[in-house]
C-alpha cells in the first residue's frame, strides 16, 4: 500500500501542543479541516472519541492510532502528530504516547482503511524509525521517514 | 348409417386406446424404476460419502464413486429384484450401462457442478497474482496431456496421437481437483505459504485451460466419430471453432454479466436472479453442445462470467442445496458405469496410466516451480499439491464414454486413476510439508515465518457470527475473500501481496498469516471484536426477556 497517497505535508504536526487525549484528537482533526480535507469537525471528533471510549488506541512504545468512522469524510484521511513530552493516552503499556496517527474513514464506504493503519503500524514497529521520528525537525522529514 | 361401416373405425379407436394405455403404463413403469433408482442412489451416495469423509479422511466424492460401483449394474444392482419389473439396475444392452433417464439426471448434475466451478473461479485474483502459478498450471497441463495421450499410443489403444481415445486419455489426465489439497494446506496452516498460493493460482489456469482443451478434443472426437478422416486442416478448424466459441462467449459473458444481474436486481427477487442464471447456464450448455462442444463448457463459461458480479455469493449460497442433492448422484452414476470385467483386462494399463498421471503432474508442475523460485522440496510440494484429479476428469471420462470415443475399459481406467491420485496425494503432501522452507536460498532471506493465532469463543454461534462479520469487514477493505470448500468453514483472504487464511471449527477461529503481514489481520479482527461487544452491549437495551416472552407466548394457553 502506498502511504504517500494518504499522507501529505499539510496533515503533519511536528509539535503537538495539546496535553490531553481529547485535546490531541481535536488538534489533529482541526489540522485536517484547515488543510481542506473535510468539514464537520464536531462529528469527526465525536467519532474518534466514541472509538476511544470502547478501548484506547494507545499501543505500546509511545504509539497511538486514534481512528473513527464518520460520514463527515468522503474518503480516508489521515494526520500525523508528534508530542515530544508525551501524554497519557491510556496506552497498553501505560507509558506516555508520543507518536499519533489519526485516521477518519467514511461510515459505509469500502476502502483500505484499517489496512492503512496496519501499514503505518508496521513501519512504526521499527525502533530506530521511532527514534528518528521523535528527533525530526520538519514535516518534510517526518513525511520522508514514513513514506520511504 | 350402418354399424358395419363403423366397425373398422371403432377397432382403430380401441387399438389406439390400448396403445396409449400401454404407453402410459410403460412411462409409469420407467418413472417408477427411475424414482426407485434415485432413492437408492441418493441414500447410498450420501452415506458412502459420509463414511469416506468421517472414517477414512478422504474426500466424499470417492465414497460416492465407490457407492456407485457397489450398487451399479455390474455389482449388487443387477441382483436387487423389483417385483414384476426385474433388477433395480439392469445392464443396458445398448449404449451406456445406465438408463437414459438416469444419465440425463447425471448430465444436469454435471452442468450444475461446472456452473458452480465457474462461479468459484477467482479470475481477478489469479490475474493479479501469479506468474509462477500460471507457469506451474500450464506445465502440469501440457505434461499430463501429452503423456496421458502417449500412454494410449504406446499401449496400442490408439493408432495415433490425434486419435479420439488418445486425446480423451490426455484430457482426462489434465484436470487437477484442488479441493483436497486446499483442505490439507488449511489444516497444516500452509495455505498462505508460497507453495499454497502458487498451487491455488496454478489450479485456476489448470481449470480454464483444461476446459479449452476439452472443447477442442470433443470437437475433434465428434468429427472423427462421424467417419471423416482427420486432417490437420480439420484440426485447425476445430481448434479455431472451439477457441472462438470459448473466447466470444467468455468475453460477452464478462461484458454483459454485470448489466444482466443489474437489471435482474431491479426486480428485487433473489429467486429470480438465481433461476435465470441457472437457466442461462443450461442455455449456454445446450448451445455449446449444438456448436459441437461439450455441455459443461457452456455451463463453466456462464459461471465464470457471473463470478465477477456482486450476486456471486447469493448464487453460490442458493445453489448449494441443488449442488448437494444432485452432484452426489452424478458421482454415484459415474461409479455405476464401471464394468469390472472390462476393467480387469485393462488393470495393468490402468496402474501404469495412473503412475504416468502422477509423474506428469509432479514433473510438469514441479519443474517450472524449480526453474523459478522454489527449491527441490518446494517444487515437490507443488507437484504433489496439483496431483489429485477429480470431478472434471470423471465428467470428461463420461463424455468420452457416451460419445464412444473411449470404451468401458478405458472408462474404468479413468476412474481408477482418479481414485489413486486422490488417495495417494494427502499422505505424501503432509509428509512433504515437514522440514525447511521450499524457497530457494536467495529468496528465503525475504521469506517470513507464518504466525498462527486462535481465538476461542464460548459458543459456535458467536464464532460463526463473527466469522461472517470478518468476511464482510475484509471485503469492505477491498480484500478478495475466497471461500474454500472444506469441511470446516475456511476462507483465503488476499490483496496484492497480502495473503492469509481464516478458519473456523466449532467455537474456534484460527488465523494463519505470514508474520510481516500480521498487522492488518490483527487490527481488523480486533476492530470486529470491538463492534461485537457493541452489539452485545446494545442487546442489553432490548426489552427484558420476561416482557418479550409474555408478549409472545403469554396468551397461548388462555
PDB file of N, CA and C in Angstrom, chain A residues 51 54-55 65 67 110-115 117-118 121-122 125, chain B residues 475-479 495 498 516 519-520 523-524 526-527 530 534:
ATOM      1  N   UNK A  51     -14.830   5.824  19.585  1.00  0.00           N
ATOM      2  CA  UNK A  51     -13.976   4.644  19.433  1.00  0.00           C
ATOM      3  C   UNK A  51     -13.019   4.511  20.630  1.00  0.00           C
ATOM      4  N   UNK A  54     -14.584   2.905  23.704  1.00  0.00           N
ATOM      5  CA  UNK A  54     -14.678   1.433  23.704  1.00  0.00           C
ATOM      6  C   UNK A  54     -13.389   0.837  24.234  1.00  0.00           C
ATOM      7  N   UNK A  55     -12.307   1.339  23.718  1.00  0.00           N
ATOM      8  CA  UNK A  55     -10.980   0.870  24.158  1.00  0.00           C
ATOM      9  C   UNK A  55      -9.944   1.839  23.600  1.00  0.00           C
ATOM     10  N   UNK A  65      -2.948   5.170  17.770  1.00  0.00           N
ATOM     11  CA  UNK A  65      -3.573   5.227  16.424  1.00  0.00           C
ATOM     12  C   UNK A  65      -5.072   5.555  16.546  1.00  0.00           C
ATOM     13  N   UNK A  67      -8.689   6.515  15.712  1.00  0.00           N
ATOM     14  CA  UNK A  67      -9.389   6.471  14.422  1.00  0.00           C
ATOM     15  C   UNK A  67     -10.889   6.401  14.641  1.00  0.00           C
ATOM     16  N   UNK A 110     -16.528   1.226   1.120  1.00  0.00           N
ATOM     17  CA  UNK A 110     -15.415   0.277   1.118  1.00  0.00           C
ATOM     18  C   UNK A 110     -14.105   0.986   0.815  1.00  0.00           C
ATOM     19  N   UNK A 111     -13.036   0.502   1.366  1.00  0.00           N
ATOM     20  CA  UNK A 111     -11.726   1.080   1.089  1.00  0.00           C
ATOM     21  C   UNK A 111     -10.716   0.532   2.074  1.00  0.00           C
ATOM     22  N   UNK A 112      -9.433   0.694   1.751  1.00  0.00           N
ATOM     23  CA  UNK A 112      -8.396   0.106   2.604  1.00  0.00           C
ATOM     24  C   UNK A 112      -8.113   0.958   3.834  1.00  0.00           C
ATOM     25  N   UNK A 113      -9.094   1.040   4.748  1.00  0.00           N
ATOM     26  CA  UNK A 113      -8.949   1.953   5.880  1.00  0.00           C
ATOM     27  C   UNK A 113      -8.100   1.366   6.996  1.00  0.00           C
ATOM     28  N   UNK A 114      -8.497   0.188   7.462  1.00  0.00           N
ATOM     29  CA  UNK A 114      -7.697  -0.455   8.514  1.00  0.00           C
ATOM     30  C   UNK A 114      -6.329  -0.840   7.942  1.00  0.00           C
ATOM     31  N   UNK A 115      -6.332  -1.135   6.654  1.00  0.00           N
ATOM     32  CA  UNK A 115      -5.068  -1.537   6.031  1.00  0.00           C
ATOM     33  C   UNK A 115      -4.040  -0.407   6.111  1.00  0.00           C
ATOM     34  N   UNK A 117      -3.874   1.821   8.525  1.00  0.00           N
ATOM     35  CA  UNK A 117      -3.377   1.799   9.910  1.00  0.00           C
ATOM     36  C   UNK A 117      -2.372   0.667  10.103  1.00  0.00           C
ATOM     37  N   UNK A 118      -2.691  -0.472   9.506  1.00  0.00           N
ATOM     38  CA  UNK A 118      -1.813  -1.638   9.647  1.00  0.00           C
ATOM     39  C   UNK A 118      -0.458  -1.374   9.011  1.00  0.00           C
ATOM     40  N   UNK A 121       1.433   1.018  11.103  1.00  0.00           N
ATOM     41  CA  UNK A 121       1.869   0.353  12.347  1.00  0.00           C
ATOM     42  C   UNK A 121       3.098  -0.496  12.078  1.00  0.00           C
ATOM     43  N   UNK A 122       3.111  -1.137  10.905  1.00  0.00           N
ATOM     44  CA  UNK A 122       4.250  -1.971  10.538  1.00  0.00           C
ATOM     45  C   UNK A 122       5.518  -1.118  10.434  1.00  0.00           C
ATOM     46  N   UNK A 125       6.844  -0.126  13.783  1.00  0.00           N
ATOM     47  CA  UNK A 125       7.336  -1.197  14.663  1.00  0.00           C
ATOM     48  C   UNK A 125       8.866  -1.216  14.706  1.00  0.00           C
TER      49      UNK A 125
ATOM     50  N   UNK B 475     -13.952  -7.674   3.029  1.00  0.00           N
ATOM     51  CA  UNK B 475     -14.446  -7.252   1.707  1.00  0.00           C
ATOM     52  C   UNK B 475     -14.581  -5.735   1.643  1.00  0.00           C
ATOM     53  N   UNK B 476     -15.014  -5.135   2.757  1.00  0.00           N
ATOM     54  CA  UNK B 476     -15.115  -3.664   2.785  1.00  0.00           C
ATOM     55  C   UNK B 476     -13.742  -3.022   2.623  1.00  0.00           C
ATOM     56  N   UNK B 477     -12.721  -3.719   3.090  1.00  0.00           N
ATOM     57  CA  UNK B 477     -11.347  -3.216   2.946  1.00  0.00           C
ATOM     58  C   UNK B 477     -10.766  -3.582   1.576  1.00  0.00           C
ATOM     59  N   UNK B 478     -11.626  -4.062   0.698  1.00  0.00           N
ATOM     60  CA  UNK B 478     -11.269  -4.401  -0.689  1.00  0.00           C
ATOM     61  C   UNK B 478     -10.322  -5.590  -0.791  1.00  0.00           C
ATOM     62  N   UNK B 479     -10.456  -6.513   0.157  1.00  0.00           N
ATOM     63  CA  UNK B 479      -9.723  -7.783   0.043  1.00  0.00           C
ATOM     64  C   UNK B 479     -10.555  -8.736  -0.802  1.00  0.00           C
ATOM     65  N   UNK B 495      -4.955  -9.803  -1.052  1.00  0.00           N
ATOM     66  CA  UNK B 495      -4.922  -8.479  -1.673  1.00  0.00           C
ATOM     67  C   UNK B 495      -3.457  -8.147  -1.948  1.00  0.00           C
ATOM     68  N   UNK B 498      -0.574  -9.490   0.062  1.00  0.00           N
ATOM     69  CA  UNK B 498      -1.070  -9.993   1.352  1.00  0.00           C
ATOM     70  C   UNK B 498      -1.881 -11.262   1.111  1.00  0.00           C
ATOM     71  N   UNK B 516       5.062 -10.860   8.689  1.00  0.00           N
ATOM     72  CA  UNK B 516       5.171  -9.438   8.323  1.00  0.00           C
ATOM     73  C   UNK B 516       3.824  -8.886   7.850  1.00  0.00           C
ATOM     74  N   UNK B 519      -0.122  -7.434  10.921  1.00  0.00           N
ATOM     75  CA  UNK B 519      -0.705  -6.197  11.442  1.00  0.00           C
ATOM     76  C   UNK B 519      -2.149  -6.013  11.007  1.00  0.00           C
ATOM     77  N   UNK B 520      -2.352  -6.133   9.700  1.00  0.00           N
ATOM     78  CA  UNK B 520      -3.695  -5.871   9.188  1.00  0.00           C
ATOM     79  C   UNK B 520      -4.675  -6.906   9.717  1.00  0.00           C
ATOM     80  N   UNK B 523      -5.376  -6.118  13.478  1.00  0.00           N
ATOM     81  CA  UNK B 523      -6.174  -4.902  13.685  1.00  0.00           C
ATOM     82  C   UNK B 523      -7.617  -5.103  13.224  1.00  0.00           C
ATOM     83  N   UNK B 524      -7.791  -5.757  12.086  1.00  0.00           N
ATOM     84  CA  UNK B 524      -9.146  -5.984  11.567  1.00  0.00           C
ATOM     85  C   UNK B 524      -9.970  -6.815  12.549  1.00  0.00           C
ATOM     86  N   UNK B 526      -9.414  -7.256  15.710  1.00  0.00           N
ATOM     87  CA  UNK B 526      -9.619  -6.500  16.938  1.00  0.00           C
ATOM     88  C   UNK B 526     -10.803  -5.533  16.792  1.00  0.00           C
ATOM     89  N   UNK B 527     -10.851  -4.815  15.671  1.00  0.00           N
ATOM     90  CA  UNK B 527     -11.960  -3.866  15.456  1.00  0.00           C
ATOM     91  C   UNK B 527     -13.299  -4.601  15.397  1.00  0.00           C
ATOM     92  N   UNK B 530     -14.416  -5.507  18.813  1.00  0.00           N
ATOM     93  CA  UNK B 530     -14.985  -4.338  19.494  1.00  0.00           C
ATOM     94  C   UNK B 530     -16.421  -4.096  19.040  1.00  0.00           C
ATOM     95  N   UNK B 534     -19.992  -4.075  21.057  1.00  0.00           N
ATOM     96  CA  UNK B 534     -21.032  -3.041  20.920  1.00  0.00           C
ATOM     97  C   UNK B 534     -22.403  -3.676  20.787  1.00  0.00           C
TER      98      UNK B 534
END
